Each structure stands twice: as structure tokens, then as C-alpha cells.
PDB file of C-alpha atoms in Angstrom:
ATOM      1  CA  GLN A   1      80.122 103.835 108.461  1.00 93.00           C
ATOM      2  CA  VAL A   2      83.542 104.956 109.583  1.00 96.00           C
ATOM      3  CA  GLN A   3      85.041 107.920 107.788  1.00 97.00           C
ATOM      4  CA  LEU A   4      88.242 109.857 108.308  1.00 98.00           C
ATOM      5  CA  VAL A   5      88.394 113.058 106.278  1.00 98.00           C
ATOM      6  CA  GLU A   6      91.556 115.131 106.181  1.00 98.00           C
ATOM      7  CA  SER A   7      91.716 118.811 105.295  1.00 98.00           C
ATOM      8  CA  GLY A   8      94.006 121.814 105.646  1.00 97.00           C
ATOM      9  CA  GLY A   9      96.763 120.967 103.206  1.00 97.00           C
ATOM     10  CA  GLY A  10      98.035 123.357 100.587  1.00 97.00           C
ATOM     11  CA  LEU A  11     100.961 125.013  98.849  1.00 98.00           C
ATOM     12  CA  VAL A  12     103.145 127.019 101.236  1.00 97.00           C
ATOM     13  CA  GLN A  13     106.638 128.417 101.432  1.00 98.00           C
ATOM     14  CA  ALA A  14     109.478 127.120 103.543  1.00 98.00           C
ATOM     15  CA  GLY A  15     109.122 128.340 107.118  1.00 97.00           C
ATOM     16  CA  ASP A  16     105.325 128.582 106.955  1.00 97.00           C
ATOM     17  CA  SER A  17     102.840 126.741 109.131  1.00 97.00           C
ATOM     18  CA  LEU A  18      99.653 124.769 108.518  1.00 97.00           C
ATOM     19  CA  ARG A  19      97.065 123.046 110.648  1.00 98.00           C
ATOM     20  CA  LEU A  20      95.805 119.770 109.253  1.00 98.00           C
ATOM     21  CA  SER A  21      92.490 118.397 110.460  1.00 98.00           C
ATOM     22  CA  CYS A  22      91.059 114.896 110.480  1.00 98.00           C
ATOM     23  CA  ALA A  23      87.304 114.705 111.037  1.00 98.00           C
ATOM     24  CA  VAL A  24      86.231 111.286 112.310  1.00 97.00           C
ATOM     25  CA  SER A  25      82.694 109.967 111.968  1.00 96.00           C
ATOM     26  CA  GLY A  26      80.991 106.655 112.595  1.00 95.00           C
ATOM     27  CA  ARG A  27      82.736 105.829 115.880  1.00 93.00           C
ATOM     28  CA  THR A  28      85.623 106.855 118.087  1.00 92.00           C
ATOM     29  CA  PHE A  29      88.886 104.955 118.338  1.00 95.00           C
ATOM     30  CA  SER A  30      91.457 104.500 121.064  1.00 95.00           C
ATOM     31  CA  SER A  31      94.288 106.145 119.166  1.00 96.00           C
ATOM     32  CA  TYR A  32      94.937 108.153 116.018  1.00 97.00           C
ATOM     33  CA  ALA A  33      97.986 108.899 113.932  1.00 97.00           C
ATOM     34  CA  TRP A  34      99.289 110.940 111.073  1.00 98.00           C
ATOM     35  CA  PHE A  35     101.478 109.427 108.394  1.00 98.00           C
ATOM     36  CA  ARG A  36     102.880 110.985 105.262  1.00 98.00           C
ATOM     37  CA  GLN A  37     104.028 109.730 101.910  1.00 98.00           C
ATOM     38  CA  ALA A  38     106.231 111.569  99.472  1.00 97.00           C
ATOM     39  CA  PRO A  39     106.456 110.535  95.811  1.00 92.00           C
ATOM     40  CA  GLU A  40     108.316 107.250  95.362  1.00 95.00           C
ATOM     41  CA  LYS A  41     108.891 106.888  99.117  1.00 96.00           C
ATOM     42  CA  GLU A  42     107.467 104.639 101.797  1.00 96.00           C
ATOM     43  CA  ARG A  43     104.657 105.899 103.979  1.00 96.00           C
ATOM     44  CA  GLU A  44     106.306 107.470 107.030  1.00 97.00           C
ATOM     45  CA  PHE A  45     105.032 107.760 110.587  1.00 98.00           C
ATOM     46  CA  VAL A  46     104.601 111.364 111.735  1.00 98.00           C
ATOM     47  CA  ALA A  47     102.746 111.386 115.067  1.00 98.00           C
ATOM     48  CA  ALA A  48     100.169 109.517 117.135  1.00 97.00           C
ATOM     49  CA  ILE A  49      97.883 110.376 120.036  1.00 96.00           C
ATOM     50  CA  LYS A  50      95.623 108.536 122.450  1.00 95.00           C
ATOM     51  CA  TRP A  51      92.025 109.643 122.447  1.00 91.00           C
ATOM     52  CA  ASN A  52      91.881 109.533 126.245  1.00 89.00           C
ATOM     53  CA  GLY A  53      94.654 111.261 128.112  1.00 75.00           C
ATOM     54  CA  GLY A  54      96.245 112.796 125.052  1.00 74.00           C
ATOM     55  CA  TYR A  55      99.543 110.925 125.279  1.00 93.00           C
ATOM     56  CA  SER A  56     101.491 111.420 122.085  1.00 95.00           C
ATOM     57  CA  LEU A  57     104.372 109.993 120.078  1.00 96.00           C
ATOM     58  CA  TYR A  58     106.388 111.635 117.296  1.00 97.00           C
ATOM     59  CA  GLY A  59     108.612 110.581 114.455  1.00 96.00           C
ATOM     60  CA  ASP A  60     112.213 111.761 114.737  1.00 95.00           C
ATOM     61  CA  SER A  61     112.055 113.945 111.640  1.00 91.00           C
ATOM     62  CA  VAL A  62     109.219 116.115 112.997  1.00 93.00           C
ATOM     63  CA  LYS A  63     109.953 116.348 116.715  1.00 93.00           C
ATOM     64  CA  GLY A  64     109.880 119.931 117.902  1.00 94.00           C
ATOM     65  CA  ARG A  65     108.130 121.201 114.751  1.00 96.00           C
ATOM     66  CA  PHE A  66     104.863 119.268 114.584  1.00 97.00           C
ATOM     67  CA  THR A  67     102.218 118.923 117.284  1.00 97.00           C
ATOM     68  CA  ILE A  68      99.351 116.425 117.307  1.00 97.00           C
ATOM     69  CA  SER A  69      96.212 117.174 119.288  1.00 96.00           C
ATOM     70  CA  ARG A  70      92.566 116.157 119.468  1.00 94.00           C
ATOM     71  CA  ASP A  71      89.242 117.772 120.247  1.00 94.00           C
ATOM     72  CA  ASN A  72      86.966 115.174 121.799  1.00 90.00           C
ATOM     73  CA  THR A  73      83.902 117.387 121.451  1.00 93.00           C
ATOM     74  CA  LYS A  74      84.387 117.690 117.702  1.00 94.00           C
ATOM     75  CA  ASN A  75      85.737 114.173 117.138  1.00 94.00           C
ATOM     76  CA  THR A  76      88.636 115.735 115.275  1.00 96.00           C
ATOM     77  CA  VAL A  77      92.376 115.172 115.317  1.00 97.00           C
ATOM     78  CA  TYR A  78      94.774 117.948 114.363  1.00 97.00           C
ATOM     79  CA  LEU A  79      98.370 118.193 113.219  1.00 98.00           C
ATOM     80  CA  GLN A  80      99.990 121.593 113.644  1.00 98.00           C
ATOM     81  CA  VAL A  81     102.954 121.746 111.301  1.00 97.00           C
ATOM     82  CA  ASN A  82     105.439 124.554 111.828  1.00 97.00           C
ATOM     83  CA  SER A  83     108.728 125.620 110.245  1.00 96.00           C
ATOM     84  CA  LEU A  84     107.884 123.655 107.130  1.00 96.00           C
ATOM     85  CA  LYS A  85     110.703 122.455 104.894  1.00 96.00           C
ATOM     86  CA  PRO A  86     110.631 121.307 101.264  1.00 96.00           C
ATOM     87  CA  GLU A  87     111.298 117.771 102.487  1.00 95.00           C
ATOM     88  CA  ASP A  88     107.962 117.881 104.347  1.00 97.00           C
ATOM     89  CA  THR A  89     106.212 117.810 100.971  1.00 97.00           C
ATOM     90  CA  ALA A  90     103.949 114.764 100.956  1.00 98.00           C
ATOM     91  CA  VAL A  91     100.398 113.520 101.145  1.00 98.00           C
ATOM     92  CA  TYR A  92      99.430 113.467 104.814  1.00 98.00           C
ATOM     93  CA  TYR A  93      97.127 110.672 105.965  1.00 98.00           C
ATOM     94  CA  CYS A  94      95.079 110.298 109.114  1.00 98.00           C
ATOM     95  CA  ALA A  95      94.701 106.809 110.588  1.00 98.00           C
ATOM     96  CA  ALA A  96      92.725 105.264 113.438  1.00 97.00           C
ATOM     97  CA  SER A  97      93.397 102.290 115.682  1.00 96.00           C
ATOM     98  CA  THR A  98      91.315 100.306 118.163  1.00 95.00           C
ATOM     99  CA  LEU A  99      94.443  99.685 120.232  1.00 93.00           C
ATOM    100  CA  ASN A 100      95.090 101.783 123.320  1.00 91.00           C
ATOM    101  CA  VAL A 101      98.824 101.789 122.695  1.00 91.00           C
ATOM    102  CA  LEU A 102     100.699 104.215 120.462  1.00 92.00           C
ATOM    103  CA  TYR A 103     102.400 102.565 117.518  1.00 93.00           C
ATOM    104  CA  SER A 104     104.454 103.997 114.681  1.00 95.00           C
ATOM    105  CA  ALA A 105     103.906 101.028 112.383  1.00 95.00           C
ATOM    106  CA  ARG A 106     101.175 101.105 109.757  1.00 95.00           C
ATOM    107  CA  GLN A 107      99.845  97.628 110.414  1.00 96.00           C
ATOM    108  CA  PHE A 108      98.352  98.635 113.753  1.00 96.00           C
ATOM    109  CA  TYR A 109      95.970 101.139 112.185  1.00 97.00           C
ATOM    110  CA  ASP A 110      92.650  99.879 110.900  1.00 95.00           C
ATOM    111  CA  TYR A 111      91.119 102.860 109.110  1.00 97.00           C
ATOM    112  CA  TRP A 112      92.649 105.464 106.863  1.00 98.00           C
ATOM    113  CA  GLY A 113      91.586 108.717 105.273  1.00 98.00           C
ATOM    114  CA  GLN A 114      92.176 109.720 101.667  1.00 97.00           C
ATOM    115  CA  GLY A 115      94.935 112.183 102.494  1.00 97.00           C
ATOM    116  CA  THR A 116      95.639 115.876 102.072  1.00 98.00           C
ATOM    117  CA  GLN A 117      98.496 117.241  99.990  1.00 98.00           C
ATOM    118  CA  VAL A 118     101.110 119.488 101.561  1.00 98.00           C
ATOM    119  CA  THR A 119     103.589 121.102  99.188  1.00 98.00           C
ATOM    120  CA  VAL A 120     106.413 123.255 100.513  1.00 98.00           C
ATOM    121  CA  SER A 121     108.342 125.450  98.108  1.00 97.00           C
ATOM    122  CA  SER A 122     111.868 126.644  98.822  1.00 92.00           C
TER     123      SER A 122
END
């Protein structure tokens, strides 16, 4: 059974940092991504990474502040989020794809976690 379990969210102040984790069990996938969804907004692409080689892709709103990485030995994907802003407040979701190409669109991801809440106060 495939499971993606996110953790690491919380309530922080503007300028703070967090490291989100996504523990994957059941199988490994070719690529992983983080998306986020704020209240009453569409789910937004944040970052994606290939399991082999570590190539990554970022959404424009997080470039330079967020870093996606993976630990193959732990079957875990991370999202380091720095210089947080109130507009980063959202539920952050981990997603997995069987495709060995990095996509920013939701439809290319087959499995999703339940999400972890990040709230940034000003």
C-alpha cells in the first residue's frame, strides 16, 4: 500500500524557516513534488524533484527561498522553506509520479499525501 505522509508544518513568524518532510512507503516513484493550497485558492505547484539524479523544478513564487531534496536511504522527500511570508500560508501536499519527467501540473501526479499546515504570521 502506497502512503505519503507529510510532517513538519506549524505556526511560525514571517522570516522564519521550516523543513517539511514527506515519508514515502509502499514503493518508490520516479519523481516527487510539493504543492500548496491556501483557503479559497487553487492548488499551486511549489517544487518537484527526480528520485534519480536529483534534478529539480520550482514555482516562480518560491524560487530562491525554497529547496526540495530527497534522501534515498530514508525514502523521504524534503522541502526547506526559508524567509517565510504570510502569503506562504497554506496546506502543503506531497505528491508522487511514475513519470521520469518533472511536471508542474497536478494531473501528472498519481499519489498524494494528506497535507501539513503551514501558517505564517506577520
